Amino acid sequence: MSGSRHLRPEVRLPSAMASEILNHCQSVRPEEACGLVAADSKGEPVAIIPVTNALHSPVRYQMETREQFDAMKRLRREGWSLWAIFHSHPHSEPAPSPTDIRLAFYPDCHYLIAGLGTDPPVIRCFTIVDGKVSESPLRLIS
Amino acid sequence: MAVVVRIPTPLRKLTGNQNEVREEGGTIREILKNLESHYPGIGERLADESGELRRFINIYVNEEDIRFRDGLDTAIKPGDEVSIIPAIAGGAK
């Protein structure tokens, strides 16, 4: 991984939404899964929007363009904002890979990575700005 | 003729945090040229040195991806909405 990591304040995600992310990631395993997390006007995560991985690959993802467009339109219409982009690493550590860092075009949202190679699976939270990765502790709340 | 151009969050620093701008142009190519003249730096984020759309940039006119129309030469008519959407991609390798 390029860039250094800095620990940031914790990020809170309802545990039901974390389960929703993990369930979706498990459902498309061994392919990588991907999707968006929307936040309401108060900035609280409010919805998980799974998006098809157009590459159907176990090591790469790219959101299906039309579904991504529709998801962004839904955010706009609901008055939501993009809170996080999630994807899975079915076999490897849930940390940004060089590919994740190179293709991170959204510096203002969280990148959630679900690692499915451990039991139980884990989700970690990062921001990626200009190639620099920062991890935030992810706290699951009820 | 000016149409609405939706600016994605990663590019809003270049548009003074505006999520929508109005831009003149009869084609997407003309709109991108005018965007660059008003918001310097945005052009190179959207197109490469040869003027072609970057691989990870998607542009929609209303509900349609311009790659399935005439690319940068896609014609724009009054009332159209142009959306710029950087791809979301990555992966373990």
XYZ file of C-alpha atoms in Angstrom:
235
model
C 0.000 0.000 0.000
C 1.247 3.476 -0.784
C 0.730 6.427 1.564
C 0.677 6.379 5.322
C -2.217 5.595 7.613
C -3.460 7.885 10.323
C -6.070 6.896 12.876
C -9.101 9.178 12.912
C -12.190 9.606 15.125
C -14.566 6.654 15.169
C -17.274 6.277 12.562
C -20.659 4.871 13.596
C -22.703 2.479 11.527
C -25.922 0.768 12.652
C -25.151 -2.946 13.079
C -28.211 -3.850 10.975
C -26.680 -1.940 8.076
C -23.307 -3.639 8.595
C -25.138 -6.986 8.443
C -26.873 -5.902 5.274
C -23.497 -5.096 3.681
C -21.965 -8.401 4.792
C -24.991 -10.409 3.650
C -24.789 -8.845 0.211
C -21.019 -9.442 0.028
C -21.481 -13.102 1.032
C -24.273 -13.535 -1.513
C -22.031 -12.729 -4.487
C -18.890 -14.429 -3.148
C -16.428 -15.427 -4.616
C -16.905 -12.270 -6.708
C -16.168 -8.913 -5.123
C -19.323 -7.065 -4.128
C -19.860 -3.312 -4.191
C -22.416 -0.673 -3.335
C -23.177 2.670 -1.751
C -24.234 3.821 1.700
C -26.468 6.883 1.723
C -26.740 9.404 4.542
C -29.760 11.497 5.443
C -29.750 15.286 5.774
C -28.215 14.949 9.257
C -25.328 12.939 7.852
C -26.458 9.679 9.475
C -26.234 6.504 7.367
C -29.736 5.636 6.262
C -29.668 3.136 3.377
C -27.513 0.472 1.757
C -27.680 0.384 -2.038
C -25.969 -2.693 -3.507
C -24.699 -2.200 -7.059
C -23.708 -4.959 -9.504
C -19.989 -5.514 -9.995
C -19.799 -5.194 -13.782
C -16.477 -7.079 -13.813
C -17.822 -10.149 -11.919
C -14.285 -10.706 -10.667
C -12.944 -12.107 -7.368
C -10.203 -9.451 -7.297
C -11.624 -6.353 -9.057
C -14.828 -4.369 -9.088
C -16.367 -1.635 -11.141
C -19.906 -0.539 -10.486
C -22.299 -1.207 -13.327
C -22.562 2.243 -14.874
C -26.336 2.444 -15.289
C -26.989 1.179 -11.746
C -24.488 3.673 -10.343
C -26.197 6.479 -12.261
C -29.610 5.355 -10.941
C -28.257 5.088 -7.385
C -26.831 8.616 -7.566
C -30.147 9.881 -8.911
C -31.959 8.173 -6.046
C -29.652 9.902 -3.548
C -30.381 13.263 -5.115
C -34.152 12.724 -5.186
C -34.300 11.520 -1.580
C -32.178 14.449 -0.392
C -29.476 11.999 0.689
C -25.725 12.266 0.322
C -23.059 9.692 -0.472
C -21.777 8.545 2.927
C -19.673 5.558 1.902
C -18.644 3.304 -0.940
C -18.387 -0.326 0.113
C -16.785 -3.326 -1.523
C -15.529 -6.720 -0.439
C -12.192 -8.452 -0.474
C -13.366 -12.076 -0.565
C -9.988 -13.534 0.341
C -7.581 -10.782 1.341
C -7.128 -8.285 4.128
C -9.857 -5.599 4.260
C -7.493 -2.713 3.570
C -7.163 -0.550 0.453
C -5.070 -2.208 -2.242
C -2.904 -0.177 -4.636
C -5.804 -0.516 -7.130
C -8.306 0.771 -4.568
C -6.089 3.773 -3.889
C -5.394 4.540 -7.548
C -9.093 4.462 -8.428
C -10.414 6.315 -5.382
C -12.108 9.314 -6.974
C -14.367 10.190 -4.037
C -12.274 11.825 -1.315
C -15.283 13.113 0.649
C -16.829 9.785 1.570
C -15.824 6.730 3.543
C -14.549 3.593 1.882
C -15.854 0.532 3.701
C -14.055 -2.704 2.900
C -15.547 -6.018 3.962
C -13.022 -8.766 4.528
C -14.637 -12.161 4.059
C -11.513 -14.221 4.623
C -11.940 -14.287 8.409
C -14.612 -15.788 10.633
C -16.459 -13.658 11.479
C -15.992 -11.315 8.523
C -14.987 -7.740 9.330
C -15.646 -4.298 7.898
C -13.034 -1.568 8.126
C -13.448 2.105 7.287
C -11.040 4.348 5.377
C -10.824 7.655 3.606
C -8.546 7.939 0.580
C -7.440 11.435 -0.387
C -4.808 12.044 -3.047
C -3.361 8.574 -2.546
C -3.211 8.941 1.230
C -5.139 6.373 3.268
C -6.561 7.135 6.713
C -8.371 4.534 8.774
C -11.204 5.373 11.138
C -12.290 2.914 13.817
C -15.726 1.615 12.807
C -18.180 1.298 15.698
C -21.317 -0.725 15.133
C -24.280 0.692 17.031
C -27.704 -0.769 17.682
C -28.226 27.687 -25.168
C -27.272 26.801 -21.616
C -28.081 23.448 -20.053
C -27.698 22.101 -16.531
C -24.479 20.184 -15.869
C -24.422 18.106 -12.674
C -21.014 18.137 -11.023
C -19.983 15.125 -8.897
C -18.557 15.668 -5.423
C -14.932 14.913 -6.444
C -14.985 17.847 -8.900
C -16.876 20.415 -6.840
C -13.693 21.969 -5.517
C -13.158 23.154 -9.083
C -16.649 24.674 -9.380
C -16.654 26.577 -6.088
C -18.680 23.786 -4.447
C -21.527 24.114 -6.913
C -23.262 20.796 -7.548
C -24.883 22.157 -10.704
C -23.688 24.731 -13.205
C -25.227 26.047 -16.413
C -23.083 25.791 -19.497
C -23.444 26.671 -23.169
C -22.790 24.227 -25.991
C -24.391 22.305 -28.823
C -22.424 19.127 -28.101
C -20.804 17.550 -25.050
C -17.400 18.475 -26.501
C -18.385 22.161 -26.584
C -19.794 21.969 -23.078
C -16.554 20.472 -21.737
C -14.551 23.210 -23.484
C -16.731 25.902 -21.910
C -16.562 24.202 -18.513
C -12.759 24.356 -18.687
C -12.840 28.048 -19.563
C -15.042 28.829 -16.552
C -13.551 26.283 -14.132
C -9.879 25.805 -15.073
C -8.545 22.329 -14.341
C -11.822 20.492 -14.789
C -11.113 19.657 -18.436
C -8.072 17.515 -17.736
C -10.019 15.565 -15.130
C -12.599 14.624 -17.761
C -10.604 14.157 -20.974
C -7.081 13.003 -21.802
C -4.396 14.815 -23.823
C -5.985 13.696 -27.101
C -9.322 15.122 -26.015
C -11.011 11.770 -25.475
C -13.139 11.027 -22.448
C -11.130 9.409 -19.666
C -11.885 5.741 -19.110
C -13.219 6.205 -15.600
C -15.453 9.170 -16.421
C -19.038 8.562 -17.472
C -21.210 11.320 -18.907
C -24.963 11.010 -19.191
C -27.344 13.181 -21.184
C -30.634 12.837 -19.368
C -30.912 9.051 -18.937
C -28.389 7.973 -21.554
C -24.669 7.256 -21.430
C -23.003 9.272 -24.225
C -20.856 6.211 -25.057
C -24.057 4.672 -26.435
C -24.832 7.816 -28.436
C -22.198 9.856 -30.266
C -19.635 10.144 -27.502
C -18.309 13.675 -27.083
C -20.126 14.676 -30.285
C -23.503 13.847 -28.737
C -25.841 16.730 -29.547
C -27.430 18.727 -26.759
C -30.840 20.329 -27.005
C -32.567 22.858 -24.745
C -33.744 21.338 -21.477
C -31.237 18.475 -21.527
C -29.431 17.617 -18.296
C -25.807 16.551 -18.390
C -24.455 14.412 -15.521
C -20.754 13.774 -14.967
C -20.214 10.566 -12.995
C -16.746 9.236 -12.137
C -16.730 5.448 -12.081
C -16.509 3.662 -8.759
C -13.951 0.907 -9.067
C -11.120 -0.870 -7.309
C -10.379 -4.305 -5.976
C -8.024 -6.481 -4.027
C -5.521 -6.724 -6.903
